[in-house]
PDB file of C-alpha atoms in Angstrom:
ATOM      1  CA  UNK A 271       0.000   0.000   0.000  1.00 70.00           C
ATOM      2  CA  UNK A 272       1.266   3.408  -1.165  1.00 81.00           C
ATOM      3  CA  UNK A 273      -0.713   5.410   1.903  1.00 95.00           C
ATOM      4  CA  UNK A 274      -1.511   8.660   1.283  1.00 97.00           C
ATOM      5  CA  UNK A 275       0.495  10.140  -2.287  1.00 97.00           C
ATOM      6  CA  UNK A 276       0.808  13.928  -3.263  1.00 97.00           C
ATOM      7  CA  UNK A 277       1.887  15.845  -6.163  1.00 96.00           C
ATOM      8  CA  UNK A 278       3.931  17.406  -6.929  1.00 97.00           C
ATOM      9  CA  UNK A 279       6.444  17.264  -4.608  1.00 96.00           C
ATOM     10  CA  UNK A 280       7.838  20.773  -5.498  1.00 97.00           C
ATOM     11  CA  UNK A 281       6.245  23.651  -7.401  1.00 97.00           C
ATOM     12  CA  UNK A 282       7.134  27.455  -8.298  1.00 97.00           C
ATOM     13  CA  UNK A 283       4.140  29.947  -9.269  1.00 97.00           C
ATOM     14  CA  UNK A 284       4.392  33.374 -10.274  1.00 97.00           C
ATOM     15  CA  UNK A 285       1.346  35.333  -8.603  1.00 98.00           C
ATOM     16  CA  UNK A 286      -1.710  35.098 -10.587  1.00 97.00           C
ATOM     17  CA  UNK A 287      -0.694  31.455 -11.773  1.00 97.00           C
ATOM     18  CA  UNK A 288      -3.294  29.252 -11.095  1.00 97.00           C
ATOM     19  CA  UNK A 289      -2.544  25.059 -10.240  1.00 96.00           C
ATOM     20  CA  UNK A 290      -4.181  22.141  -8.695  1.00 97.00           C
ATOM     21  CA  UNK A 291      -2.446  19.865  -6.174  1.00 98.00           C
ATOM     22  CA  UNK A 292      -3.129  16.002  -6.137  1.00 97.00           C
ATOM     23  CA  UNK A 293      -4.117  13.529  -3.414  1.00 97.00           C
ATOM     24  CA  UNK A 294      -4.840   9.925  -3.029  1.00 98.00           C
ATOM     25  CA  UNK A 295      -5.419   7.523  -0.851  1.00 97.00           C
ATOM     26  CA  UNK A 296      -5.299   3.618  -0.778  1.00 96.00           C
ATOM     27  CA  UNK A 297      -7.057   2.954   2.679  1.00 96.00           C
ATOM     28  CA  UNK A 298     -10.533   3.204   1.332  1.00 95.00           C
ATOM     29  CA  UNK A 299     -11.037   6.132   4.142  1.00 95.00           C
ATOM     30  CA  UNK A 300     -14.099   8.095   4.093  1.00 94.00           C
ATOM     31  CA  UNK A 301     -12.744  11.235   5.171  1.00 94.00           C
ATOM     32  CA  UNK A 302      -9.883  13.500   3.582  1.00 96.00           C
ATOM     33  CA  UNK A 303      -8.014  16.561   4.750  1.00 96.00           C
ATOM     34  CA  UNK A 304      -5.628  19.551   3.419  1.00 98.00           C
ATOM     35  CA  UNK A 305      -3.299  21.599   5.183  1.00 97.00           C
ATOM     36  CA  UNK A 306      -0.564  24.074   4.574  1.00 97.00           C
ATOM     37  CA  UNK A 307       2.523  24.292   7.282  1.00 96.00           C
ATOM     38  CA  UNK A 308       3.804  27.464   7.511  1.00 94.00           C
ATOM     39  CA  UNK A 309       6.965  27.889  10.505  1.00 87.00           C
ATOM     40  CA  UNK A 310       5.770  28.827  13.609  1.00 82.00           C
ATOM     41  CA  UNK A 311       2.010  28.347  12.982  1.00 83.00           C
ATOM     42  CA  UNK A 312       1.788  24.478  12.860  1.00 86.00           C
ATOM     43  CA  UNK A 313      -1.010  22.936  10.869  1.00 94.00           C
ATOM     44  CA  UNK A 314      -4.166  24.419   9.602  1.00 94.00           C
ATOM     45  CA  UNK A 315      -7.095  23.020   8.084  1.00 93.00           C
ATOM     46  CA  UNK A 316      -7.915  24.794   4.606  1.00 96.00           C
ATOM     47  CA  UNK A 317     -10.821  22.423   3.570  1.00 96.00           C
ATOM     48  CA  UNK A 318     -11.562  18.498   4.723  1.00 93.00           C
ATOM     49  CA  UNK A 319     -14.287  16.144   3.239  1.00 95.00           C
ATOM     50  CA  UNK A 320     -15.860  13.894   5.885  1.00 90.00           C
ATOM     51  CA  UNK A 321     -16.821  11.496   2.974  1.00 88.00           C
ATOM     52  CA  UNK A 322     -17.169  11.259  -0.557  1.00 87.00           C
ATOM     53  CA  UNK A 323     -19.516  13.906  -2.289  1.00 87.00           C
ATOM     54  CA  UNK A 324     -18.886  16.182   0.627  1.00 92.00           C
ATOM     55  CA  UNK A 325     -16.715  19.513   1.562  1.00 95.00           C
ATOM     56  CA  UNK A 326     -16.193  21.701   4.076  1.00 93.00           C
ATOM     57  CA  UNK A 327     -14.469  24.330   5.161  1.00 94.00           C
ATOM     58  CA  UNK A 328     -11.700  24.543   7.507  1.00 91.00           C
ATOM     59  CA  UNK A 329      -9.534  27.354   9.831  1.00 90.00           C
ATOM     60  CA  UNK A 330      -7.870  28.994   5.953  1.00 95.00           C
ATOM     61  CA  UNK A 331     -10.466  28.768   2.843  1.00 97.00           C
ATOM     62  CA  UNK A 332      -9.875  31.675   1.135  1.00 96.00           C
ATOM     63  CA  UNK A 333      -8.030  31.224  -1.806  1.00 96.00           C
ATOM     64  CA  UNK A 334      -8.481  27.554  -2.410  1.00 98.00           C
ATOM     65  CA  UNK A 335     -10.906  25.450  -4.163  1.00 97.00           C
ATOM     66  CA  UNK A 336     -11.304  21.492  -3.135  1.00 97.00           C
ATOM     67  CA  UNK A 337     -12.463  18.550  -5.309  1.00 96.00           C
ATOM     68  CA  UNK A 338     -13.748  15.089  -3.964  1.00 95.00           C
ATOM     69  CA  UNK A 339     -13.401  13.523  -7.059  1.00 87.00           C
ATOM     70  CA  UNK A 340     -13.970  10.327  -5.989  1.00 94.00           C
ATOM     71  CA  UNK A 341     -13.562   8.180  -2.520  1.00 95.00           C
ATOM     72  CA  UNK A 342     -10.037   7.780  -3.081  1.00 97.00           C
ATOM     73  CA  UNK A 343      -8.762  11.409  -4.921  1.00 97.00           C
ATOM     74  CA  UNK A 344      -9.181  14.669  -2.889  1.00 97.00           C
ATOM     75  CA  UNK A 345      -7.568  17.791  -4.906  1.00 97.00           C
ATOM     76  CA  UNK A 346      -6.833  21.530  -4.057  1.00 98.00           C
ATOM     77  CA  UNK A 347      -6.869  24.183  -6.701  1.00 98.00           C
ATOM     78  CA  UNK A 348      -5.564  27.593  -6.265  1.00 97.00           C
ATOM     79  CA  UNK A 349      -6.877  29.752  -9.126  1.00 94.00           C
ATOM     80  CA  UNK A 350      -4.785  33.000  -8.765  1.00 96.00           C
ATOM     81  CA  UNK A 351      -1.588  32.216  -6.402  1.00 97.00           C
ATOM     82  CA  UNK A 352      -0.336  34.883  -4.115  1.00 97.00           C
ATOM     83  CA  UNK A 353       3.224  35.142  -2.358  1.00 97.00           C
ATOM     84  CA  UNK A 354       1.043  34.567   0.711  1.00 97.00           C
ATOM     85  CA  UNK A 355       0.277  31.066  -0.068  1.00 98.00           C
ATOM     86  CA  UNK A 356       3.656  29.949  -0.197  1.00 97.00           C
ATOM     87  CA  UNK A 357       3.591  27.129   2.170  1.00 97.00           C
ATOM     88  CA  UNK A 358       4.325  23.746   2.607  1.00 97.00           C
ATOM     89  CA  UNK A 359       0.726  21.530   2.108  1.00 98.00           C
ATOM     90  CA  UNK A 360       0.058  18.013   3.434  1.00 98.00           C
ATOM     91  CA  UNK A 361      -3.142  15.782   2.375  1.00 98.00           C
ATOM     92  CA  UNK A 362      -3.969  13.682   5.234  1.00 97.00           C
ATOM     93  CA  UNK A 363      -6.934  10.920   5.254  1.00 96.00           C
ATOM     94  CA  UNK A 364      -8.608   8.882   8.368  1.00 94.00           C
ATOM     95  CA  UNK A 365     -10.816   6.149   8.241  1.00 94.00           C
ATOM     96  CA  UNK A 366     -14.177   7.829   9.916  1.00 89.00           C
ATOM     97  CA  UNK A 367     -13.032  11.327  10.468  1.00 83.00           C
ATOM     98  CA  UNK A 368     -13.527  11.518  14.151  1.00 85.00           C
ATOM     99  CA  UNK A 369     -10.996  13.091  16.239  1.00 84.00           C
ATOM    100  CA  UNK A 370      -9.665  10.302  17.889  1.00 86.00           C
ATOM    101  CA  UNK A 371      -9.129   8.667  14.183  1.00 90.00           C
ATOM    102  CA  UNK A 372      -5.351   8.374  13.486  1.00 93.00           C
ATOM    103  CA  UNK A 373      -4.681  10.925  10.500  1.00 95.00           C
ATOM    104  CA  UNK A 374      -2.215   9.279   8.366  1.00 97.00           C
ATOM    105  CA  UNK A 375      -0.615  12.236   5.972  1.00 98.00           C
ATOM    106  CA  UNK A 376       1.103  12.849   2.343  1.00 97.00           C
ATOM    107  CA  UNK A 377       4.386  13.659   2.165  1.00 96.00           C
ATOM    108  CA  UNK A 378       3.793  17.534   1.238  1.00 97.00           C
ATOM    109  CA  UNK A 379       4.045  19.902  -1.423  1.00 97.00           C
ATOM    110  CA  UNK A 380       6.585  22.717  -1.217  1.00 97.00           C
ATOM    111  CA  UNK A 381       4.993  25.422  -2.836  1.00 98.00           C
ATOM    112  CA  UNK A 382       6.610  29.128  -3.386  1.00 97.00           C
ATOM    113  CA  UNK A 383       4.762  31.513  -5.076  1.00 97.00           C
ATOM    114  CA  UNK A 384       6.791  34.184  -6.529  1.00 96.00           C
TER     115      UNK A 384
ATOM    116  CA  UNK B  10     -11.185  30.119  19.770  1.00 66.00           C
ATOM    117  CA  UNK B  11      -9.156  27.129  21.021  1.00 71.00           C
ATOM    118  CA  UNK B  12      -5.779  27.399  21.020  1.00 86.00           C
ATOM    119  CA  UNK B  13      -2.713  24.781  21.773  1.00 92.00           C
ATOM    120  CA  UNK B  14       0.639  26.568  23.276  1.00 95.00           C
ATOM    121  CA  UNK B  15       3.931  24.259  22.906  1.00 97.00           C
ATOM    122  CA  UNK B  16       6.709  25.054  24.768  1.00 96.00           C
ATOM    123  CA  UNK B  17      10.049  24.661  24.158  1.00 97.00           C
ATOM    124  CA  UNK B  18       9.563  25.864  20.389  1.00 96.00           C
ATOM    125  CA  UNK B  19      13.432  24.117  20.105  1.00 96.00           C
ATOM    126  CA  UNK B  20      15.361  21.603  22.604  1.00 97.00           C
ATOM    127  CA  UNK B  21      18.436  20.699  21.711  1.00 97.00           C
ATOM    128  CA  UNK B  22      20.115  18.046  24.146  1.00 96.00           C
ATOM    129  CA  UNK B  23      22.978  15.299  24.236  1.00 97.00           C
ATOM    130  CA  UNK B  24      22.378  11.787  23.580  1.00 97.00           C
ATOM    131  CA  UNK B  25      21.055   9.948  26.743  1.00 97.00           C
ATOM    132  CA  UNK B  26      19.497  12.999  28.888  1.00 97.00           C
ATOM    133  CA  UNK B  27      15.658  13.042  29.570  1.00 97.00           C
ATOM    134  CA  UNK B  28      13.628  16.066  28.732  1.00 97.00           C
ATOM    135  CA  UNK B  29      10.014  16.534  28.888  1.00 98.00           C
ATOM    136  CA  UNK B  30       7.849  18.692  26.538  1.00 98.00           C
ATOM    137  CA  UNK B  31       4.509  20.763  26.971  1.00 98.00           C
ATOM    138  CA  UNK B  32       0.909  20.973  25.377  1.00 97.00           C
ATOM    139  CA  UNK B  33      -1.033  23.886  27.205  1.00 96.00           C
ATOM    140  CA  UNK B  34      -4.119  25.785  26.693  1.00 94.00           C
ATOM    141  CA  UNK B  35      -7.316  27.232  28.410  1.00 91.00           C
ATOM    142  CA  UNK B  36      -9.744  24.780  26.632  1.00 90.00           C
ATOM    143  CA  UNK B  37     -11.318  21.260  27.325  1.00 90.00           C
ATOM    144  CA  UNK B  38     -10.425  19.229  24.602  1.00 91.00           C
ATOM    145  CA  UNK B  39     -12.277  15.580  24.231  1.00 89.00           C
ATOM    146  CA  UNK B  40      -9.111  14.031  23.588  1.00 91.00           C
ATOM    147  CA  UNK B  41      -5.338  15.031  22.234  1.00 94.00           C
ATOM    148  CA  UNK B  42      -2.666  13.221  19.994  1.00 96.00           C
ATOM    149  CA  UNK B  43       1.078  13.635  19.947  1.00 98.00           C
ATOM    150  CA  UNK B  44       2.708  13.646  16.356  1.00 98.00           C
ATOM    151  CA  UNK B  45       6.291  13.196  15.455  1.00 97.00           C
ATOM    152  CA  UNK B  46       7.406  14.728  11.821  1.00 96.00           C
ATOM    153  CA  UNK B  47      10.877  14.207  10.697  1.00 95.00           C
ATOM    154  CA  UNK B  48      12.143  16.909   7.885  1.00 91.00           C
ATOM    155  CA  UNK B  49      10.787  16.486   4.362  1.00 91.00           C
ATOM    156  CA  UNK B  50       8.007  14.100   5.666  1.00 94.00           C
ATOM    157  CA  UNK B  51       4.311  14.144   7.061  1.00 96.00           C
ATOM    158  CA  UNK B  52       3.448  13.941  10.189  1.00 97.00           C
ATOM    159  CA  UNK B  53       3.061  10.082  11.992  1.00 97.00           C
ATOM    160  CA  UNK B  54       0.751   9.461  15.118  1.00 97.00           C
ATOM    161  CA  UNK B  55       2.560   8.185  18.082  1.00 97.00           C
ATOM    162  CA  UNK B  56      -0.483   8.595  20.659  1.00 97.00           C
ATOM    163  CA  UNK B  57      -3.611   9.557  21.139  1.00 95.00           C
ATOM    164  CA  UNK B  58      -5.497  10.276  24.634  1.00 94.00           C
ATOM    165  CA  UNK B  59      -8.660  10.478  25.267  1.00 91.00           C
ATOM    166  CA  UNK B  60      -9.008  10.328  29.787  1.00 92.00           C
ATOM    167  CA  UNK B  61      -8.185  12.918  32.028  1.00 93.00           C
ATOM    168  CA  UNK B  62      -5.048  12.008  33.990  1.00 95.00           C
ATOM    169  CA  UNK B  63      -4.479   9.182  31.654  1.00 96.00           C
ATOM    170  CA  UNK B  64      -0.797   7.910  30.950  1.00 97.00           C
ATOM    171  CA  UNK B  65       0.419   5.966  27.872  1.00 97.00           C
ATOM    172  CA  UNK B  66       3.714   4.788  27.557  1.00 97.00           C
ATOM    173  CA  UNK B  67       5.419   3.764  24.161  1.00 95.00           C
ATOM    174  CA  UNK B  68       8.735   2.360  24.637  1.00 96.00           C
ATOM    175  CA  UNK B  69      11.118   5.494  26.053  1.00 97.00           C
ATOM    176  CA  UNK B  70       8.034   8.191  25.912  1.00 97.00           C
ATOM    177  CA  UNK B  71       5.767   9.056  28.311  1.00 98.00           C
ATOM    178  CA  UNK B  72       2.513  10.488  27.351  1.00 98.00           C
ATOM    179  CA  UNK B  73      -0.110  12.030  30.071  1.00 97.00           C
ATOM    180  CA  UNK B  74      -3.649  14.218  29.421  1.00 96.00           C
ATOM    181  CA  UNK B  75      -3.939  16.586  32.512  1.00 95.00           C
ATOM    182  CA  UNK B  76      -7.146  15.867  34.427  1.00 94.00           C
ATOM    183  CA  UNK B  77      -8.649  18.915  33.229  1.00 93.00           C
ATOM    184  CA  UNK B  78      -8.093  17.943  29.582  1.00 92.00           C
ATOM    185  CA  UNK B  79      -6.361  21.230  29.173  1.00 93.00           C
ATOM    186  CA  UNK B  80      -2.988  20.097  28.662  1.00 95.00           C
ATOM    187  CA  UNK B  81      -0.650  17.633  27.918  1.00 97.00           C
ATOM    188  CA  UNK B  82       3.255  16.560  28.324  1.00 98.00           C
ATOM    189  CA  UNK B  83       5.938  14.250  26.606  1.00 98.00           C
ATOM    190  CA  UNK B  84       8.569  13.032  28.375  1.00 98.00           C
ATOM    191  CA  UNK B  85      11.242  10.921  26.903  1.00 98.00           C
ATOM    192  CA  UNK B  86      13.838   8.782  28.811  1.00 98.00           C
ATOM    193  CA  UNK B  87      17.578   8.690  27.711  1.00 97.00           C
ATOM    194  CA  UNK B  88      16.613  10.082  24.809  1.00 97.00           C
ATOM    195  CA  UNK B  89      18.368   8.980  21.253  1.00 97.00           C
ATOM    196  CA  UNK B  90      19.451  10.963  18.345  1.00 96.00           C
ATOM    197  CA  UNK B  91      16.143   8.799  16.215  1.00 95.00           C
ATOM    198  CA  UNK B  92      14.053  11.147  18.808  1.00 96.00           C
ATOM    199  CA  UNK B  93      14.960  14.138  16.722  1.00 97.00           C
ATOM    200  CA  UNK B  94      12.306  15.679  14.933  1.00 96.00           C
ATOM    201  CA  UNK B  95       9.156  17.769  15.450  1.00 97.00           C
ATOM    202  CA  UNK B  96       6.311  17.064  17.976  1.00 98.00           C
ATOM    203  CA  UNK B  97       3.016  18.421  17.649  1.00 97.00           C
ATOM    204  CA  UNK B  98      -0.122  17.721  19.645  1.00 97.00           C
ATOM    205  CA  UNK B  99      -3.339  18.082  18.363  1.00 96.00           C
ATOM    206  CA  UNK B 100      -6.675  18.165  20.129  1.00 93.00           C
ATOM    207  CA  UNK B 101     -10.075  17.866  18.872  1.00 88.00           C
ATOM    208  CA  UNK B 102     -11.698  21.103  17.741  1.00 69.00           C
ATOM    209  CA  UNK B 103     -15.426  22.088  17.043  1.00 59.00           C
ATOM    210  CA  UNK B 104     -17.853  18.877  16.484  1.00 63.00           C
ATOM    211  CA  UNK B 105     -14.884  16.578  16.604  1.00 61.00           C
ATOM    212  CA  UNK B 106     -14.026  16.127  13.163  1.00 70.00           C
ATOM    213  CA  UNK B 107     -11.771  18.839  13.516  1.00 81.00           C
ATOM    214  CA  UNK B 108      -8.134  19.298  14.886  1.00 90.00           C
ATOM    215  CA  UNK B 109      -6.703  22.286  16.723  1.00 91.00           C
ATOM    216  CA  UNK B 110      -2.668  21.747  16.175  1.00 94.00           C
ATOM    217  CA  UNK B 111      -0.143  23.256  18.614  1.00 95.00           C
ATOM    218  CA  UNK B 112       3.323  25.063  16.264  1.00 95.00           C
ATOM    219  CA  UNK B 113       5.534  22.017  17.269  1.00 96.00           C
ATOM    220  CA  UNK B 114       8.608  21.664  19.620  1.00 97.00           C
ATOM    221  CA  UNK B 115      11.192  21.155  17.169  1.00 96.00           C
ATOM    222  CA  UNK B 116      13.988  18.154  18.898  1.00 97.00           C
ATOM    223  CA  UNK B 117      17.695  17.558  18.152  1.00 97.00           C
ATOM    224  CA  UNK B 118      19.211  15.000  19.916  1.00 97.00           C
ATOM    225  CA  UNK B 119      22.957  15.307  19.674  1.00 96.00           C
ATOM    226  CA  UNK B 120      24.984  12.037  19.120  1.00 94.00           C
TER     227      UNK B 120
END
């Protein structure tokens, strides 16, 4: 089992770029999470899906689109990049997507926007 | 809004010396979880707690909820340049499916 896979690993934007990130998941969990990791700030939820067909959003929308293309593919789309979104972003998945769950996470995307 | 305060931010200590590391805040969570992320990688669950006052142990770490539920520690015995990386707890936010995560305590363990 691959886990939880993300790409790319590495991407640079020039503001007003727009790109979509790519997660999925082999687990066959229901619920699916991004983050960005910025230093100093920890982790914070831009959008989750507690199960297929569904979105919400999280602590950081603006700025970000989500797809839940399908149980196993959860993607993130920024449609005009600014600097402020450089940031490192993890896709996590759990199986239920109560707390207690163990999140089991990507291995990021480094993302500078220039 | 629910916050989670870390303290040290960094610890850097010599191979073999015990240190102990903090989760704090002024809100009840339901239950917390300690990650460890090494650099260039996600992070990986090493515990998760869910009683007040409860103690887990995994190997050289030492993991106790406060009996408030407000706050949490780490402790790790003799501890081993493989302990170096970043902690972060995380407790459970607004109608559970959510996480509140704490910056980290970034660890180097010295050979």
């Amino acid at each position: 089992n691959a886990g939880v896979t993300q790409t790319p690993k590495f991407q640079v934007l020039k503001t007003g770029q727009s790109m979509t990130l790519q997660c999925a998941q082999d687990m066959n969990h229901n619920s699916m999470y991004w983050y960005r990791q910025d230093p100093g700030m920890g982790l914070r939820l831009i959008y989750y899906s507690a199960s297929e067909g569904t979105t919400d959003k999280g602590e950081v929308p603006n700025g970000y689109n989500v797809s839940r293309l399908n149980k196993r593919e959860f993607s993130l789309r920024l449609e005009s990049a600014a600097p402020s979104q450089t940031s490192v972003y993890f896709c996590a998945s759990s199986p239920t997507g109560f707390s207690t769950d163990t999140q089991y996470f990507g291995p990021g995307t480094r993302l500078t926007v220039l | 809004t629910q916050l989670l305060e870390q303290s040290p931010q960094f610890l850097s200590i010599q191979e073999g010396e015990n240190l102990t590391v903090y989760c704090n805040s002024s809100s009840v969570f339901s239950s917390l979880q300690w990650y460890r992320q090494e650099p260039g990688e996600g992070p990986v669950l090493l515990v998760t707690v869910v009683t007040g006052g409860e103690v887990k142990k995994l190997k050289r770490l030492t993991f106790q909820f406060g009996d408030a539920r407000k706050d949490s520690s780490l402790h790790i015995t003799a501890a081993q340049p493989g302990d170096t990386g970043l902690y972060l707890c995380a407790g459970a936010g607004k109608g559970n499916y959510q996480l509140i995560w704490g910056a980290g305590t970034k660890l180097i363990i010295k050979p």
